[in-house]
Amino acid sequence: MPGEHAGTVAGVREQLAFYRNTLQLADRDAALEVAVWFYAGVLRQKAGDFEAAVACFKKTIELAPDDPWAYWELAGLYAGQSDARPAVVVLGALGDRCAERGHWSEAHAAFARAAELAPGDVDVLVSLRRASEHTGHTHVLAQLDAAIRAVRERRTPALAGEEAAEHPAASQSPAPGEGGPPWDAAEVILDHVGVSPEPSSLANELRGTLAGDPAAAPTAEPVAPADSPSVEGAVTRQRWGALLGEIVVREGWVTAEQVKEALASQQLNGAPLGRILVNMRALTEEQLARALALQWNLPYTNLPDREIEFETARLLPAYLARRHGVVPVRRSGNRLVVSIADPANVVAIDDIRLVTGLDVDLVISSPVDIARVHGMIYGGQADIEEILRGSVEPEAVRDAPAEDVTVEHLRAMVEDAPIVRAVNQILAQAVLAEASDIHIEPHAQEVKVRFRVDGILQDFMAPPKAVQAALISRIKILANMDIAERRLPQDGHIHLRAHGKDLDLRVSTLPTVLGEKVVLRILDQSRTHLTLPQLGFADDLLAGWESLITKPYGLILVTGPTGSGKTTTLYTSLGRINTPERNIVSVEDPVEYQIPRVNQVQVNPKVGLTFASGLRTILRQDPDVILIGEIRDRETAEIAIQASMTGHLVLSTVHTNDAPTAPTRLVDMGVEPFLISSSLIGVLAQRLVRIICSRCKEPYEPPREALRHLGDVPTNGSSSARLHRGRGCDACRQTGYRGRIGVFELMPMTESLRKLVLGGQSADRLREAAQAAGMRSLRQHGVERVLEGSTTMEEMLRVVFVGD
């Protein structure tokens, strides 16, 4: 907020504080804030304080973006100025919001008023035509079509040749006053938009524009001056007349039936059409952003694939960037390119311009991409720690052991706004960091919050010890756990939707001498939509694995340590063979991801539902494919083998270091070798290695002695091989890595291997025979990953070569 409005802002905040105290309301009461800011705007408007009134109405729109009254008041203020174009922008934003929510009468009123103020704006006329069609004003559709067509046909291009090609919007946008429909059409449109034809100068302007009368029409399209505070950047673009539903159908992203279904849902809940389509999974966040870019005639940018100028991005404070869902992309002179998710946000541009002092140009990005960049640029640790430090308990509670805090006091603390916001931000930051686990660990003087990112634990923040009980209790309440029980371990579950993703969080508590430790495993449901190539399967490995999982029967094992991606590989493989003609049943402990058309059974030993008992029941359910979460004992192994020998394809996991050790592991469980040799058709061993960050990836020549782990390495005539590493940047949080990829060892069971298993040979003998038959070991595949530049030698040594 600019300095000259500081008195207005302070006065409104004092009023809010007075009302809250008097009415005993919560610290944050949205309805009260909207009412006070709106009323303050009305008072400032009556007092003739234009700038203060504009600021108040903008604040009202920010707090209640779907409430039309502040839009109308703000547009009325702008309409009374010498340049009415800012009012057209505000009314256009209001009309678009109302149209997205299916409120066509309100949209029609907004577009009609905009047409009165900007009679030569073809996009306003097109929007008015759409609204007229939906509100039943069919008697003016033909005249509106004629007006739109005439303005487009009679428009003289502003640019030509290469210049026009570089600025297509300029060559497509019609100028008012350059031709129009017959006079009778103008009269009908004037009546339609509610303008009196005779006394109004605006009506005369409209009449002259539509009739092609140069004397009555404006000589040039009204454009806001460079210092206009309300439409900076936005006024240079034209809104497309097409509605969002029409665009997504035209692009082939959704069907007309899906749009109709979404519109029907919109009538019930009033949510924006695009958001409904995303929630229906008919539209992705990226497609919605691209559709908005088409609708508003603005460029689209995929932020993760673009070089962000981090110093430029930090020109905007974190609170403002998060409030408006924006991120500065780059700066050129006095112009700032800003990526935004909601182009209808009429407040964001002004706030950015006032804070940075720069002119603003907009590009569109998805909210998921913008939120991810927020996490890279602004982090979040300091914000959360500040929130928590402001909510520390009184001295008596702070000095008391955690177990002595009463349940009543815990409930009061977890309902406190700072604790709620802090937990929400921790979860949001973990999702943005693509963490797989959140660890909240009690220490003597503080609480450590750590994220496991790409398989590595990283310190995230250290809130004060005083908030330990409240922080953990808030999570336990979200997970439907007993906050009064702090002496026994507990398990819970949280479902949430964050940044366009459906997430399931498995929550586990563990009592320690310093208090309860909490671990949250983040299960991203979008991971079930991955493909085998995305996991790292390629070429002969992909062909070999697909030949196994498409067989009608047999036992397939995936092996590796905890956290090596076995479950993700199995789920992705199920997705590959999940067709309507197959009945797929799984028994898991626990069910990590929900897969459509797969009947998933959760193991529950408390009621006697174990892997073995569940498998016996599944065999009576006419399955084609069976997924067993893990083979842990002889009984489960024998039932799985019997199922694979009676016409079922069985997939499962075991914990071994490599593929040749899997058959011997089953023998150790007590399974007869002849059963293994006749049922097992393949074993896949895997690890996950971190990928070198693409933003800071650089080549280097390692020491010659370090290459002994890689064996024979091509050196291209030089004294050393040329490998790659990440030097560390903001995108990868200075780690040099971002993302993970699989390293695999696939051992199909051949006749020679079956004979060795039947003869009780050792794992070493099986390994030699498998490699002689063409099996590529984990070590060999790991060397390939290093040489191709996917990962580093150090990462391979850490993950794959530990046992060498």
Coordinates of N, CA and C in Angstrom, one line a residue, residues 331-456:
R331 N 13.5 -9.2 -15.6 CA 13.3 -7.8 -15.7 C 14.1 -7.2 -16.9
S332 N 13.5 -6.3 -17.6 CA 14.1 -5.7 -18.7 C 13.9 -4.2 -18.5
G333 N 15.0 -3.4 -18.1 CA 14.8 -2.0 -17.9 C 13.8 -1.7 -16.8
N334 N 12.8 -0.9 -17.1 CA 11.8 -0.6 -16.1 C 10.6 -1.5 -16.2
R335 N 10.7 -2.6 -16.9 CA 9.5 -3.5 -17.1 C 9.8 -4.8 -16.4
L336 N 8.8 -5.3 -15.7 CA 8.9 -6.6 -15.0 C 7.9 -7.6 -15.6
V337 N 8.4 -8.7 -16.0 CA 7.6 -9.8 -16.5 C 7.2 -10.7 -15.3
V338 N 5.9 -10.8 -15.1 CA 5.3 -11.5 -13.9 C 4.5 -12.6 -14.4
S339 N 4.7 -13.8 -13.8 CA 3.9 -15.0 -14.1 C 2.7 -15.0 -13.1
I340 N 1.5 -15.2 -13.6 CA 0.3 -15.2 -12.7 C -0.6 -16.4 -13.1
A341 N -1.3 -16.9 -12.1 CA -2.2 -18.0 -12.3 C -3.6 -17.5 -12.6
D342 N -4.0 -16.4 -12.1 CA -5.4 -15.9 -12.3 C -5.3 -14.5 -12.9
P343 N -5.4 -14.4 -14.2 CA -5.3 -13.1 -14.9 C -6.5 -12.1 -14.6
A344 N -7.5 -12.6 -14.0 CA -8.6 -11.8 -13.6 C -8.4 -11.1 -12.3
N345 N -7.3 -11.3 -11.7 CA -7.0 -10.6 -10.4 C -6.6 -9.2 -10.7
V346 N -7.5 -8.3 -10.5 CA -7.3 -6.9 -10.8 C -6.5 -6.1 -9.8
V347 N -6.3 -6.7 -8.6 CA -5.6 -6.1 -7.6 C -4.1 -6.4 -7.7
A348 N -3.7 -7.5 -8.2 CA -2.3 -8.0 -8.2 C -1.4 -7.0 -8.9
I349 N -1.8 -6.6 -10.1 CA -0.9 -5.7 -10.9 C -0.6 -4.4 -10.2
D350 N -1.6 -3.8 -9.6 CA -1.3 -2.5 -8.9 C -0.4 -2.7 -7.8
D351 N -0.6 -3.8 -7.0 CA 0.3 -4.0 -5.8 C 1.7 -4.2 -6.2
I352 N 1.9 -5.0 -7.3 CA 3.3 -5.3 -7.8 C 3.9 -4.0 -8.3
R353 N 3.2 -3.2 -9.0 CA 3.7 -2.0 -9.5 C 4.1 -1.0 -8.4
L354 N 3.3 -0.9 -7.4 CA 3.5 0.0 -6.3 C 4.7 -0.4 -5.5
V355 N 4.9 -1.8 -5.3 CA 5.9 -2.3 -4.4 C 7.3 -2.2 -5.2
T356 N 7.3 -2.5 -6.5 CA 8.5 -2.6 -7.2 C 8.9 -1.3 -7.9
G357 N 7.9 -0.5 -8.2 CA 8.1 0.7 -9.0 C 8.3 0.5 -10.4
L358 N 8.0 -0.7 -10.9 CA 8.2 -1.1 -12.3 C 6.9 -1.3 -13.1
D359 N 6.9 -1.1 -14.4 CA 5.8 -1.5 -15.2 C 5.7 -3.0 -15.3
V360 N 4.5 -3.5 -15.4 CA 4.3 -5.0 -15.3 C 3.7 -5.5 -16.6
D361 N 4.3 -6.6 -17.1 CA 3.8 -7.4 -18.2 C 3.5 -8.8 -17.7
L362 N 2.3 -9.4 -18.1 CA 1.9 -10.7 -17.5 C 2.1 -11.8 -18.5
V363 N 2.5 -13.0 -17.9 CA 2.4 -14.3 -18.6 C 1.7 -15.2 -17.7
I364 N 1.1 -16.3 -18.2 CA 0.3 -17.2 -17.5 C 1.1 -18.5 -17.2
S365 N 0.9 -19.0 -15.9 CA 1.5 -20.3 -15.5 C 0.5 -21.0 -14.6
S366 N 0.7 -22.3 -14.5 CA -0.2 -23.0 -13.6 C 0.1 -22.7 -12.2
P367 N -0.9 -22.8 -11.3 CA -0.7 -22.5 -9.8 C 0.3 -23.5 -9.2
V368 N 0.3 -24.7 -9.7 CA 1.3 -25.7 -9.2 C 2.7 -25.3 -9.5
D369 N 3.0 -24.8 -10.7 CA 4.3 -24.4 -11.1 C 4.7 -23.1 -10.3
I370 N 3.7 -22.2 -10.1 CA 4.0 -21.0 -9.4 C 4.3 -21.3 -7.9
A371 N 3.6 -22.2 -7.3 CA 3.8 -22.6 -5.9 C 5.2 -23.3 -5.8
R372 N 5.5 -24.1 -6.8 CA 6.8 -24.8 -6.7 C 8.0 -23.8 -6.7
V373 N 7.8 -22.8 -7.6 CA 8.9 -21.8 -7.7 C 8.9 -20.9 -6.4
H374 N 7.7 -20.7 -5.8 CA 7.7 -20.0 -4.5 C 8.6 -20.8 -3.5
G375 N 8.4 -22.1 -3.5 CA 9.2 -22.9 -2.5 C 10.7 -22.8 -2.8
M376 N 11.1 -22.7 -4.1 CA 12.5 -22.6 -4.4 C 13.1 -21.2 -4.0
I377 N 12.2 -20.1 -4.3 CA 12.7 -18.8 -4.1 C 12.6 -18.3 -2.7
Y378 N 11.4 -18.5 -2.1 CA 11.2 -17.9 -0.8 C 11.3 -18.9 0.3
G379 N 11.4 -20.2 0.0 CA 11.6 -21.2 1.1 C 10.4 -21.3 1.9
G380 N 10.4 -20.9 3.1 CA 9.3 -21.0 4.0 C 9.7 -21.3 5.5
Q381 N 10.9 -21.7 5.7 CA 11.4 -22.0 7.0 C 11.2 -20.8 7.9
A382 N 11.7 -19.7 7.5 CA 11.7 -18.5 8.3 C 10.3 -18.1 8.7
D383 N 9.4 -18.2 7.7 CA 8.0 -17.8 7.9 C 7.4 -18.7 9.0
I384 N 7.6 -20.0 8.9 CA 7.0 -20.9 9.8 C 7.6 -20.7 11.2
E385 N 8.9 -20.6 11.3 CA 9.5 -20.4 12.6 C 9.0 -19.1 13.3
E386 N 8.8 -18.1 12.5 CA 8.3 -16.8 13.0 C 6.9 -17.0 13.6
I387 N 6.1 -17.7 12.8 CA 4.7 -18.0 13.2 C 4.7 -18.7 14.6
L388 N 5.6 -19.8 14.7 CA 5.6 -20.6 15.9 C 6.2 -19.8 17.1
R389 N 7.2 -19.0 16.8 CA 7.8 -18.2 17.9 C 6.9 -17.2 18.5
G390 N 5.9 -16.8 17.7 CA 4.9 -15.9 18.1 C 3.8 -16.6 18.9
S391 N 3.8 -17.9 19.0 CA 2.8 -18.6 19.7 C 3.3 -19.4 20.8
V392 N 4.5 -19.1 21.4 CA 5.0 -19.9 22.5 C 4.1 -19.8 23.7
E393 N 4.2 -20.8 24.5 CA 3.3 -20.9 25.6 C 3.8 -20.0 26.8
P394 N 3.0 -19.8 27.8 CA 3.4 -19.1 29.0 C 4.5 -19.8 29.7
E395 N 5.3 -19.1 30.6 CA 6.4 -19.7 31.2 C 6.1 -21.0 31.9
A396 N 4.9 -21.0 32.6 CA 4.6 -22.2 33.4 C 4.4 -23.4 32.5
V397 N 3.9 -23.2 31.3 CA 3.7 -24.3 30.4 C 5.0 -24.6 29.7
R398 N 5.8 -23.6 29.4 CA 7.0 -23.8 28.7 C 8.0 -24.6 29.4
D399 N 8.0 -24.4 30.8 CA 9.0 -25.1 31.6 C 8.5 -26.5 32.0
A400 N 7.2 -26.8 31.8 CA 6.7 -28.1 32.2 C 7.1 -29.2 31.2
P401 N 7.3 -30.4 31.6 CA 7.5 -31.5 30.7 C 6.3 -31.7 29.8
A402 N 6.5 -32.2 28.6 CA 5.4 -32.3 27.6 C 4.3 -33.2 28.1
E403 N 4.7 -34.3 28.9 CA 3.6 -35.2 29.4 C 2.7 -34.6 30.5
D404 N 3.2 -33.4 31.1 CA 2.4 -32.8 32.1 C 1.4 -31.8 31.6
V405 N 1.5 -31.5 30.3 CA 0.5 -30.5 29.7 C -0.9 -31.2 29.6
T406 N -1.9 -30.5 30.1 CA -3.2 -31.1 30.2 C -3.8 -31.2 28.8
V407 N -4.7 -32.2 28.6 CA -5.4 -32.3 27.3 C -6.2 -31.1 27.0
E408 N -6.8 -30.4 28.0 CA -7.6 -29.2 27.7 C -6.7 -28.1 27.2
H409 N -5.5 -28.0 27.8 CA -4.6 -27.0 27.3 C -4.1 -27.3 25.9
L410 N -3.9 -28.6 25.6 CA -3.5 -29.0 24.3 C -4.5 -28.6 23.2
R411 N -5.8 -28.9 23.6 CA -6.9 -28.6 22.6 C -6.9 -27.1 22.4
A412 N -6.7 -26.3 23.4 CA -6.7 -24.9 23.2 C -5.6 -24.4 22.3
M413 N -4.4 -25.0 22.5 CA -3.3 -24.6 21.7 C -3.4 -25.0 20.2
V414 N -3.9 -26.2 20.0 CA -4.0 -26.7 18.6 C -5.1 -26.0 17.8
E415 N -6.0 -25.3 18.5 CA -7.0 -24.6 17.8 C -6.5 -23.1 17.6
D416 N -5.4 -22.8 18.1 CA -4.8 -21.4 17.9 C -4.4 -21.3 16.5
A417 N -4.6 -20.1 15.9 CA -4.4 -19.9 14.5 C -2.9 -20.1 14.1
P418 N -1.9 -19.6 14.9 CA -0.5 -19.8 14.5 C -0.1 -21.2 14.3
I419 N -0.6 -22.1 15.2 CA -0.2 -23.5 15.1 C -0.9 -24.1 13.9
V420 N -2.1 -23.8 13.6 CA -2.8 -24.3 12.4 C -2.1 -23.9 11.2
R421 N -1.7 -22.6 11.1 CA -1.0 -22.1 9.9 C 0.4 -22.7 9.8
A422 N 1.1 -22.9 10.9 CA 2.4 -23.5 10.8 C 2.3 -24.9 10.3
V423 N 1.4 -25.8 10.8 CA 1.3 -27.1 10.3 C 0.9 -27.2 8.9
N424 N 0.0 -26.3 8.5 CA -0.4 -26.2 7.1 C 0.8 -25.9 6.2
Q425 N 1.6 -24.9 6.6 CA 2.8 -24.5 5.8 C 3.8 -25.6 5.8
I426 N 4.0 -26.3 6.9 CA 5.0 -27.5 6.9 C 4.6 -28.5 5.8
L427 N 3.3 -28.8 5.8 CA 2.8 -29.8 4.9 C 2.9 -29.3 3.4
A428 N 2.6 -28.0 3.2 CA 2.7 -27.4 1.9 C 4.1 -27.4 1.4
Q429 N 5.0 -27.0 2.3 CA 6.4 -27.0 1.9 C 7.0 -28.3 1.6
A430 N 6.5 -29.3 2.3 CA 7.0 -30.7 2.0 C 6.5 -31.2 0.7
V431 N 5.3 -30.8 0.3 CA 4.8 -31.2 -1.0 C 5.6 -30.5 -2.1
L432 N 5.8 -29.2 -1.9 CA 6.6 -28.4 -2.9 C 8.0 -29.0 -3.0
A433 N 8.6 -29.4 -1.9 CA 10.0 -30.0 -2.0 C 10.0 -31.4 -2.5
E434 N 8.8 -31.9 -2.8 CA 8.6 -33.3 -3.3 C 9.2 -34.3 -2.3
A435 N 9.0 -34.0 -1.1 CA 9.5 -34.9 0.0 C 8.7 -36.2 0.1
S436 N 9.3 -37.3 0.5 CA 8.6 -38.5 0.7 C 8.2 -38.7 2.1
D437 N 8.9 -38.1 3.0 CA 8.6 -38.2 4.5 C 8.9 -36.9 5.2
I438 N 8.1 -36.7 6.3 CA 8.4 -35.5 7.2 C 8.7 -36.1 8.5
H439 N 9.8 -35.7 9.1 CA 10.2 -36.2 10.4 C 10.1 -35.0 11.4
I440 N 9.3 -35.2 12.5 CA 9.3 -34.1 13.5 C 9.8 -34.8 14.8
E441 N 11.0 -34.3 15.2 CA 11.8 -35.0 16.2 C 12.0 -34.1 17.4
P442 N 11.7 -34.6 18.6 CA 12.0 -33.8 19.8 C 13.4 -33.9 20.3
H443 N 14.0 -32.7 20.6 CA 15.3 -32.6 21.2 C 15.3 -31.9 22.5
A444 N 16.4 -31.8 23.1 CA 16.4 -31.2 24.5 C 16.0 -29.7 24.5
Q445 N 16.4 -28.9 23.5 CA 16.2 -27.5 23.5 C 15.3 -27.0 22.3
E446 N 15.0 -27.9 21.4 CA 14.2 -27.5 20.2 C 13.5 -28.7 19.6
V447 N 12.8 -28.5 18.5 CA 12.2 -29.6 17.8 C 12.7 -29.5 16.4
K448 N 13.2 -30.6 15.9 CA 13.8 -30.7 14.5 C 12.7 -31.1 13.6
V449 N 12.5 -30.4 12.5 CA 11.6 -30.8 11.4 C 12.5 -31.1 10.2
R450 N 12.5 -32.3 9.7 CA 13.3 -32.7 8.6 C 12.5 -33.3 7.5
F451 N 12.9 -33.1 6.2 CA 12.2 -33.7 5.1 C 13.2 -34.7 4.4
R452 N 12.6 -35.8 4.0 CA 13.4 -36.8 3.2 C 13.1 -36.4 1.7
V453 N 14.1 -35.9 1.0 CA 14.0 -35.5 -0.4 C 14.9 -36.3 -1.2
D454 N 14.4 -37.0 -2.2 CA 15.2 -37.8 -3.1 C 16.0 -38.8 -2.2
G455 N 15.4 -39.3 -1.2 CA 16.0 -40.4 -0.4 C 16.9 -39.9 0.7
I456 N 17.2 -38.6 0.8 CA 18.1 -38.0 1.8 C 17.4 -37.1 2.7

